[in-house]
């Protein structure tokens, strides 16, 4: 029997004080973990939702490239975007500030969801060109705060390679520079796990059951409260939105 694909969209008919706001989800994860695959599902799935995906840059080889229709570059914060047939909007992220998101919403209308992708080594607590905690981003402007809310942080992990990142050695046989790099790597990978509301453990078909148990245990040692989803090819139906009302 095929595995049931988890449905990640809450029933929007439920009464909630955040339903009038646009939920924003932060997507983090190392390069190669499966973020692009997840984004491609979101951008091509027939979900009848208007979703804005804010990227660091359009990646090479992305499935959305064939649909690119470049806008005129007029110097605004979002210099490039593509509009897809399913109603999604894919933007090249130039500035993750209140002004940038507000400008996008004024120009393109209200969205059902907004997804912000961070770079592979980014701390999901911070965003490009914005040094403070990500939650503070949504508290700076009263008008904007009435339109959007931070829904949560989603971290995608490569089950085959995430364990070495989370348990890098810092032995005495290493040079000071090697120890620094390992500490740096472990810190950022651990932060991505620690700050997540949802953890997507991807590529589980590439490891044994015992290896998967070890990966899950290490992840749970860092974050025992997040929702954990095991998957292959990031085969999820849609964006994770569950009205956390942060």
PDB file of C-alpha atoms in Angstrom:
ATOM      1  CA  UNK A   1       0.000   0.000   0.000  1.00  0.00           C
ATOM      2  CA  UNK A   2       1.313   3.411  -0.918  1.00  0.00           C
ATOM      3  CA  UNK A   3       2.138   5.771   1.909  1.00  0.00           C
ATOM      4  CA  UNK A   4      -0.544   8.352   2.556  1.00  0.00           C
ATOM      5  CA  UNK A   5       0.665  11.811   1.596  1.00  0.00           C
ATOM      6  CA  UNK A   6       0.069  14.094   4.590  1.00  0.00           C
ATOM      7  CA  UNK A   7      -2.397  16.907   3.986  1.00  0.00           C
ATOM      8  CA  UNK A   8      -0.687  19.984   5.376  1.00  0.00           C
ATOM      9  CA  UNK A   9      -3.438  22.567   4.999  1.00  0.00           C
ATOM     10  CA  UNK A  10      -5.816  23.141   7.860  1.00  0.00           C
ATOM     11  CA  UNK A  11      -9.508  23.477   7.099  1.00  0.00           C
ATOM     12  CA  UNK A  12      -9.918  27.220   6.567  1.00  0.00           C
ATOM     13  CA  UNK A  13     -13.616  26.975   7.402  1.00  0.00           C
ATOM     14  CA  UNK A  14     -12.653  26.771  11.068  1.00  0.00           C
ATOM     15  CA  UNK A  15     -13.106  29.972  13.019  1.00  0.00           C
ATOM     16  CA  UNK A  16      -9.802  31.627  13.916  1.00  0.00           C
ATOM     17  CA  UNK A  17      -8.713  35.212  14.662  1.00  0.00           C
ATOM     18  CA  UNK A  18      -5.872  34.851  12.136  1.00  0.00           C
ATOM     19  CA  UNK A  19      -8.001  33.849   9.139  1.00  0.00           C
ATOM     20  CA  UNK A  20      -8.192  37.461   7.967  1.00  0.00           C
ATOM     21  CA  UNK A  21      -4.401  37.703   7.995  1.00  0.00           C
ATOM     22  CA  UNK A  22      -1.972  36.309   5.444  1.00  0.00           C
ATOM     23  CA  UNK A  23       0.094  33.564   7.139  1.00  0.00           C
ATOM     24  CA  UNK A  24       3.846  33.705   6.515  1.00  0.00           C
ATOM     25  CA  UNK A  25       6.012  30.585   6.747  1.00  0.00           C
ATOM     26  CA  UNK A  26       9.827  30.602   6.865  1.00  0.00           C
ATOM     27  CA  UNK A  27      11.454  27.689   4.990  1.00  0.00           C
ATOM     28  CA  UNK A  28      14.985  26.690   6.040  1.00  0.00           C
ATOM     29  CA  UNK A  29      17.317  23.793   5.311  1.00  0.00           C
ATOM     30  CA  UNK A  30      20.759  23.010   3.943  1.00  0.00           C
ATOM     31  CA  UNK A  31      21.509  23.003   0.234  1.00  0.00           C
ATOM     32  CA  UNK A  32      20.348  19.708  -1.254  1.00  0.00           C
ATOM     33  CA  UNK A  33      17.922  18.870   1.551  1.00  0.00           C
ATOM     34  CA  UNK A  34      14.902  19.185  -0.731  1.00  0.00           C
ATOM     35  CA  UNK A  35      13.710  22.778  -0.357  1.00  0.00           C
ATOM     36  CA  UNK A  36      13.603  23.353  -4.112  1.00  0.00           C
ATOM     37  CA  UNK A  37      11.635  20.134  -4.620  1.00  0.00           C
ATOM     38  CA  UNK A  38       9.132  21.242  -1.981  1.00  0.00           C
ATOM     39  CA  UNK A  39       8.847  24.674  -3.584  1.00  0.00           C
ATOM     40  CA  UNK A  40       8.232  23.103  -6.980  1.00  0.00           C
ATOM     41  CA  UNK A  41       5.342  21.103  -5.519  1.00  0.00           C
ATOM     42  CA  UNK A  42       3.863  24.252  -4.040  1.00  0.00           C
ATOM     43  CA  UNK A  43       4.328  26.263  -7.229  1.00  0.00           C
ATOM     44  CA  UNK A  44       2.859  23.665  -9.578  1.00  0.00           C
ATOM     45  CA  UNK A  45       0.221  21.864  -7.498  1.00  0.00           C
ATOM     46  CA  UNK A  46      -3.406  22.635  -8.442  1.00  0.00           C
ATOM     47  CA  UNK A  47      -4.374  23.876  -4.974  1.00  0.00           C
ATOM     48  CA  UNK A  48      -6.473  26.896  -6.019  1.00  0.00           C
ATOM     49  CA  UNK A  49      -4.504  29.083  -3.611  1.00  0.00           C
ATOM     50  CA  UNK A  50      -2.704  32.329  -4.340  1.00  0.00           C
ATOM     51  CA  UNK A  51       0.712  31.777  -2.775  1.00  0.00           C
ATOM     52  CA  UNK A  52       3.721  34.088  -2.893  1.00  0.00           C
ATOM     53  CA  UNK A  53       7.076  32.305  -2.673  1.00  0.00           C
ATOM     54  CA  UNK A  54       9.944  34.682  -1.859  1.00  0.00           C
ATOM     55  CA  UNK A  55      13.286  33.205  -2.918  1.00  0.00           C
ATOM     56  CA  UNK A  56      16.875  34.230  -2.353  1.00  0.00           C
ATOM     57  CA  UNK A  57      17.298  33.771  -6.101  1.00  0.00           C
ATOM     58  CA  UNK A  58      15.886  31.690  -8.925  1.00  0.00           C
ATOM     59  CA  UNK A  59      17.852  28.452  -8.807  1.00  0.00           C
ATOM     60  CA  UNK A  60      19.474  26.836 -11.802  1.00  0.00           C
ATOM     61  CA  UNK A  61      17.540  23.871 -13.109  1.00  0.00           C
ATOM     62  CA  UNK A  62      14.373  24.785 -11.254  1.00  0.00           C
ATOM     63  CA  UNK A  63      11.159  23.412 -12.697  1.00  0.00           C
ATOM     64  CA  UNK A  64       9.621  26.866 -12.540  1.00  0.00           C
ATOM     65  CA  UNK A  65      12.163  28.332 -14.965  1.00  0.00           C
ATOM     66  CA  UNK A  66      10.169  27.164 -17.979  1.00  0.00           C
ATOM     67  CA  UNK A  67       7.304  29.395 -16.856  1.00  0.00           C
ATOM     68  CA  UNK A  68       9.341  32.541 -16.234  1.00  0.00           C
ATOM     69  CA  UNK A  69       7.878  35.755 -17.620  1.00  0.00           C
ATOM     70  CA  UNK A  70      10.240  38.531 -16.631  1.00  0.00           C
ATOM     71  CA  UNK A  71       8.816  41.830 -15.472  1.00  0.00           C
ATOM     72  CA  UNK A  72      10.368  45.171 -16.282  1.00  0.00           C
ATOM     73  CA  UNK A  73      13.113  45.910 -13.781  1.00  0.00           C
ATOM     74  CA  UNK A  74      12.088  49.230 -12.271  1.00  0.00           C
ATOM     75  CA  UNK A  75      14.367  49.320  -9.253  1.00  0.00           C
ATOM     76  CA  UNK A  76      11.800  48.121  -6.726  1.00  0.00           C
ATOM     77  CA  UNK A  77      12.773  45.737  -3.958  1.00  0.00           C
ATOM     78  CA  UNK A  78      11.284  42.744  -5.748  1.00  0.00           C
ATOM     79  CA  UNK A  79      12.973  43.086  -9.122  1.00  0.00           C
ATOM     80  CA  UNK A  80      11.843  39.831 -10.700  1.00  0.00           C
ATOM     81  CA  UNK A  81       8.754  37.688 -10.443  1.00  0.00           C
ATOM     82  CA  UNK A  82       6.948  34.965 -12.318  1.00  0.00           C
ATOM     83  CA  UNK A  83       3.230  34.310 -12.231  1.00  0.00           C
ATOM     84  CA  UNK A  84       2.212  30.674 -12.597  1.00  0.00           C
ATOM     85  CA  UNK A  85      -0.977  29.153 -13.915  1.00  0.00           C
ATOM     86  CA  UNK A  86      -2.098  27.875 -10.524  1.00  0.00           C
ATOM     87  CA  UNK A  87      -2.150  31.423  -9.102  1.00  0.00           C
ATOM     88  CA  UNK A  88       1.212  31.328  -7.344  1.00  0.00           C
ATOM     89  CA  UNK A  89       3.732  34.142  -7.536  1.00  0.00           C
ATOM     90  CA  UNK A  90       7.469  33.405  -7.355  1.00  0.00           C
ATOM     91  CA  UNK A  91       9.662  36.372  -6.398  1.00  0.00           C
ATOM     92  CA  UNK A  92      13.409  36.868  -6.319  1.00  0.00           C
ATOM     93  CA  UNK A  93      14.084  38.021  -2.770  1.00  0.00           C
ATOM     94  CA  UNK A  94      16.127  41.232  -2.659  1.00  0.00           C
ATOM     95  CA  UNK A  95      15.161  42.510   0.771  1.00  0.00           C
ATOM     96  CA  UNK A  96      13.207  40.622   3.451  1.00  0.00           C
ATOM     97  CA  UNK A  97      11.982  43.755   5.198  1.00  0.00           C
ATOM     98  CA  UNK A  98       8.565  45.017   6.180  1.00  0.00           C
ATOM     99  CA  UNK A  99       8.724  47.532   3.352  1.00  0.00           C
ATOM    100  CA  UNK A 100       9.516  44.825   0.802  1.00  0.00           C
ATOM    101  CA  UNK A 101       6.608  42.578   1.784  1.00  0.00           C
ATOM    102  CA  UNK A 102       4.249  45.528   2.087  1.00  0.00           C
ATOM    103  CA  UNK A 103       5.294  46.743  -1.363  1.00  0.00           C
ATOM    104  CA  UNK A 104       4.696  43.293  -2.853  1.00  0.00           C
ATOM    105  CA  UNK A 105       1.206  43.060  -1.362  1.00  0.00           C
ATOM    106  CA  UNK A 106       0.281  46.524  -2.602  1.00  0.00           C
ATOM    107  CA  UNK A 107       1.399  45.714  -6.141  1.00  0.00           C
ATOM    108  CA  UNK A 108       0.136  42.150  -6.452  1.00  0.00           C
ATOM    109  CA  UNK A 109      -2.858  42.026  -4.095  1.00  0.00           C
ATOM    110  CA  UNK A 110      -3.571  39.863  -1.061  1.00  0.00           C
ATOM    111  CA  UNK A 111      -2.279  36.286  -0.955  1.00  0.00           C
ATOM    112  CA  UNK A 112      -3.596  33.167   0.741  1.00  0.00           C
ATOM    113  CA  UNK A 113      -0.091  32.348   1.983  1.00  0.00           C
ATOM    114  CA  UNK A 114       3.438  33.773   1.844  1.00  0.00           C
ATOM    115  CA  UNK A 115       6.474  31.479   1.980  1.00  0.00           C
ATOM    116  CA  UNK A 116       9.974  32.904   2.535  1.00  0.00           C
ATOM    117  CA  UNK A 117      12.921  30.669   1.635  1.00  0.00           C
ATOM    118  CA  UNK A 118      16.211  31.258   3.439  1.00  0.00           C
ATOM    119  CA  UNK A 119      19.634  30.278   2.139  1.00  0.00           C
ATOM    120  CA  UNK A 120      21.198  26.957   3.150  1.00  0.00           C
ATOM    121  CA  UNK A 121      23.359  28.312   5.982  1.00  0.00           C
ATOM    122  CA  UNK A 122      20.894  30.954   7.135  1.00  0.00           C
ATOM    123  CA  UNK A 123      19.716  31.057  10.717  1.00  0.00           C
ATOM    124  CA  UNK A 124      15.902  30.928  10.417  1.00  0.00           C
ATOM    125  CA  UNK A 125      15.827  33.346  13.313  1.00  0.00           C
ATOM    126  CA  UNK A 126      17.273  35.957  10.955  1.00  0.00           C
ATOM    127  CA  UNK A 127      16.625  36.977   7.354  1.00  0.00           C
ATOM    128  CA  UNK A 128      18.822  38.554   4.649  1.00  0.00           C
ATOM    129  CA  UNK A 129      19.395  42.271   5.278  1.00  0.00           C
ATOM    130  CA  UNK A 130      17.435  41.998   8.525  1.00  0.00           C
ATOM    131  CA  UNK A 131      19.623  41.230  11.557  1.00  0.00           C
ATOM    132  CA  UNK A 132      16.919  40.839  14.221  1.00  0.00           C
ATOM    133  CA  UNK A 133      14.728  37.870  15.199  1.00  0.00           C
ATOM    134  CA  UNK A 134      12.375  36.914  12.397  1.00  0.00           C
ATOM    135  CA  UNK A 135       9.266  37.325  14.568  1.00  0.00           C
ATOM    136  CA  UNK A 136      10.110  41.005  15.083  1.00  0.00           C
ATOM    137  CA  UNK A 137       9.808  41.517  11.340  1.00  0.00           C
ATOM    138  CA  UNK A 138       6.027  41.367  11.704  1.00  0.00           C
ATOM    139  CA  UNK A 139       5.755  43.717  14.667  1.00  0.00           C
ATOM    140  CA  UNK A 140       7.423  46.811  13.221  1.00  0.00           C
ATOM    141  CA  UNK A 141       4.570  48.264  11.200  1.00  0.00           C
ATOM    142  CA  UNK A 142       1.036  48.515  12.597  1.00  0.00           C
ATOM    143  CA  UNK A 143      -0.651  48.581   9.190  1.00  0.00           C
ATOM    144  CA  UNK A 144       1.288  45.571   7.930  1.00  0.00           C
ATOM    145  CA  UNK A 145       0.718  43.694  11.163  1.00  0.00           C
ATOM    146  CA  UNK A 146      -3.011  43.861  10.515  1.00  0.00           C
ATOM    147  CA  UNK A 147      -2.505  42.040   7.199  1.00  0.00           C
ATOM    148  CA  UNK A 148       0.023  39.246   7.867  1.00  0.00           C
ATOM    149  CA  UNK A 149       1.098  36.962  10.686  1.00  0.00           C
ATOM    150  CA  UNK A 150       4.067  34.679  11.245  1.00  0.00           C
ATOM    151  CA  UNK A 151       2.679  31.156  10.923  1.00  0.00           C
ATOM    152  CA  UNK A 152       5.832  29.208  11.688  1.00  0.00           C
ATOM    153  CA  UNK A 153       9.237  27.919  10.609  1.00  0.00           C
ATOM    154  CA  UNK A 154       9.619  24.777   8.486  1.00  0.00           C
ATOM    155  CA  UNK A 155      13.020  23.058   8.240  1.00  0.00           C
ATOM    156  CA  UNK A 156      13.808  20.448   5.573  1.00  0.00           C
ATOM    157  CA  UNK A 157      16.499  17.893   6.484  1.00  0.00           C
ATOM    158  CA  UNK A 158      18.369  15.433   4.283  1.00  0.00           C
ATOM    159  CA  UNK A 159      18.093  12.230   6.317  1.00  0.00           C
ATOM    160  CA  UNK A 160      21.188  10.743   4.661  1.00  0.00           C
ATOM    161  CA  UNK A 161      23.552  13.610   5.460  1.00  0.00           C
ATOM    162  CA  UNK A 162      22.055  15.671   8.292  1.00  0.00           C
ATOM    163  CA  UNK A 163      23.476  13.540  11.116  1.00  0.00           C
ATOM    164  CA  UNK A 164      27.137  14.383  10.343  1.00  0.00           C
ATOM    165  CA  UNK A 165      26.193  18.084  10.302  1.00  0.00           C
ATOM    166  CA  UNK A 166      24.545  17.750  13.707  1.00  0.00           C
ATOM    167  CA  UNK A 167      27.432  15.794  15.270  1.00  0.00           C
ATOM    168  CA  UNK A 168      30.646  17.223  13.814  1.00  0.00           C
ATOM    169  CA  UNK A 169      33.832  16.221  15.628  1.00  0.00           C
ATOM    170  CA  UNK A 170      35.946  18.844  17.413  1.00  0.00           C
ATOM    171  CA  UNK A 171      38.810  16.586  18.537  1.00  0.00           C
ATOM    172  CA  UNK A 172      42.258  17.738  19.603  1.00  0.00           C
ATOM    173  CA  UNK A 173      43.780  16.234  16.454  1.00  0.00           C
ATOM    174  CA  UNK A 174      42.090  18.950  14.397  1.00  0.00           C
ATOM    175  CA  UNK A 175      43.511  22.347  13.660  1.00  0.00           C
ATOM    176  CA  UNK A 176      41.872  25.364  15.263  1.00  0.00           C
ATOM    177  CA  UNK A 177      40.436  26.338  11.874  1.00  0.00           C
ATOM    178  CA  UNK A 178      38.923  22.854  11.327  1.00  0.00           C
ATOM    179  CA  UNK A 179      37.337  22.919  14.776  1.00  0.00           C
ATOM    180  CA  UNK A 180      35.895  26.349  14.069  1.00  0.00           C
ATOM    181  CA  UNK A 181      34.339  25.166  10.792  1.00  0.00           C
ATOM    182  CA  UNK A 182      32.816  22.109  12.464  1.00  0.00           C
ATOM    183  CA  UNK A 183      31.416  24.131  15.358  1.00  0.00           C
ATOM    184  CA  UNK A 184      30.019  26.658  12.876  1.00  0.00           C
ATOM    185  CA  UNK A 185      28.385  23.911  10.795  1.00  0.00           C
ATOM    186  CA  UNK A 186      26.877  22.103  13.781  1.00  0.00           C
ATOM    187  CA  UNK A 187      25.614  25.365  15.267  1.00  0.00           C
ATOM    188  CA  UNK A 188      23.680  26.447  12.179  1.00  0.00           C
ATOM    189  CA  UNK A 189      22.248  23.017  11.447  1.00  0.00           C
ATOM    190  CA  UNK A 190      21.173  22.656  15.077  1.00  0.00           C
ATOM    191  CA  UNK A 191      19.585  26.119  15.050  1.00  0.00           C
ATOM    192  CA  UNK A 192      17.549  25.208  11.982  1.00  0.00           C
ATOM    193  CA  UNK A 193      16.240  22.161  13.848  1.00  0.00           C
ATOM    194  CA  UNK A 194      15.767  23.953  17.167  1.00  0.00           C
ATOM    195  CA  UNK A 195      13.721  26.864  15.797  1.00  0.00           C
ATOM    196  CA  UNK A 196      11.432  24.777  13.587  1.00  0.00           C
ATOM    197  CA  UNK A 197       7.721  24.310  14.188  1.00  0.00           C
ATOM    198  CA  UNK A 198       7.665  21.603  11.498  1.00  0.00           C
ATOM    199  CA  UNK A 199      10.580  19.291  10.619  1.00  0.00           C
ATOM    200  CA  UNK A 200      10.509  17.520   7.246  1.00  0.00           C
ATOM    201  CA  UNK A 201      12.908  14.559   7.297  1.00  0.00           C
ATOM    202  CA  UNK A 202      13.394  13.996   3.579  1.00  0.00           C
ATOM    203  CA  UNK A 203      15.001  11.210   1.499  1.00  0.00           C
ATOM    204  CA  UNK A 204      14.173   8.504   4.030  1.00  0.00           C
ATOM    205  CA  UNK A 205      14.255   5.944   1.221  1.00  0.00           C
ATOM    206  CA  UNK A 206      18.048   6.343   1.077  1.00  0.00           C
ATOM    207  CA  UNK A 207      18.729   5.080   4.617  1.00  0.00           C
ATOM    208  CA  UNK A 208      17.968   1.944   6.620  1.00  0.00           C
ATOM    209  CA  UNK A 209      15.369   1.782   9.386  1.00  0.00           C
ATOM    210  CA  UNK A 210      18.084   1.770  12.054  1.00  0.00           C
ATOM    211  CA  UNK A 211      19.768   4.815  10.504  1.00  0.00           C
ATOM    212  CA  UNK A 212      16.416   6.589  10.329  1.00  0.00           C
ATOM    213  CA  UNK A 213      15.782   5.881  14.008  1.00  0.00           C
ATOM    214  CA  UNK A 214      19.173   7.371  14.869  1.00  0.00           C
ATOM    215  CA  UNK A 215      18.476  10.481  12.784  1.00  0.00           C
ATOM    216  CA  UNK A 216      15.040  10.986  14.334  1.00  0.00           C
ATOM    217  CA  UNK A 217      16.414  10.471  17.850  1.00  0.00           C
ATOM    218  CA  UNK A 218      19.140  13.071  17.320  1.00  0.00           C
ATOM    219  CA  UNK A 219      16.608  15.536  15.905  1.00  0.00           C
ATOM    220  CA  UNK A 220      14.272  14.908  18.844  1.00  0.00           C
ATOM    221  CA  UNK A 221      17.146  15.489  21.273  1.00  0.00           C
ATOM    222  CA  UNK A 222      17.346  19.022  19.862  1.00  0.00           C
ATOM    223  CA  UNK A 223      13.647  19.722  19.263  1.00  0.00           C
ATOM    224  CA  UNK A 224      11.045  17.445  20.818  1.00  0.00           C
ATOM    225  CA  UNK A 225       8.018  19.670  20.271  1.00  0.00           C
ATOM    226  CA  UNK A 226       7.979  20.269  16.505  1.00  0.00           C
ATOM    227  CA  UNK A 227       5.774  18.251  14.179  1.00  0.00           C
ATOM    228  CA  UNK A 228       8.027  15.720  12.405  1.00  0.00           C
ATOM    229  CA  UNK A 229       7.153  14.408   8.945  1.00  0.00           C
ATOM    230  CA  UNK A 230       9.127  11.668   7.181  1.00  0.00           C
ATOM    231  CA  UNK A 231       8.994  11.793   3.400  1.00  0.00           C
ATOM    232  CA  UNK A 232      10.683  10.988   0.099  1.00  0.00           C
ATOM    233  CA  UNK A 233      11.183  13.664  -2.566  1.00  0.00           C
ATOM    234  CA  UNK A 234       9.427  16.172  -0.251  1.00  0.00           C
ATOM    235  CA  UNK A 235       6.168  14.684  -1.520  1.00  0.00           C
ATOM    236  CA  UNK A 236       3.821  16.918   0.457  1.00  0.00           C
ATOM    237  CA  UNK A 237       0.520  18.176  -0.842  1.00  0.00           C
ATOM    238  CA  UNK A 238       0.891  21.824   0.034  1.00  0.00           C
ATOM    239  CA  UNK A 239       2.387  24.460   2.244  1.00  0.00           C
ATOM    240  CA  UNK A 240       2.290  23.880   5.982  1.00  0.00           C
ATOM    241  CA  UNK A 241      -0.130  26.411   7.449  1.00  0.00           C
ATOM    242  CA  UNK A 242      -1.808  25.764  10.758  1.00  0.00           C
ATOM    243  CA  UNK A 243      -2.659  29.164  12.316  1.00  0.00           C
ATOM    244  CA  UNK A 244      -0.178  29.237  15.189  1.00  0.00           C
ATOM    245  CA  UNK A 245      -1.099  32.903  15.762  1.00  0.00           C
ATOM    246  CA  UNK A 246       2.386  33.823  16.977  1.00  0.00           C
TER     247      UNK A 246
END
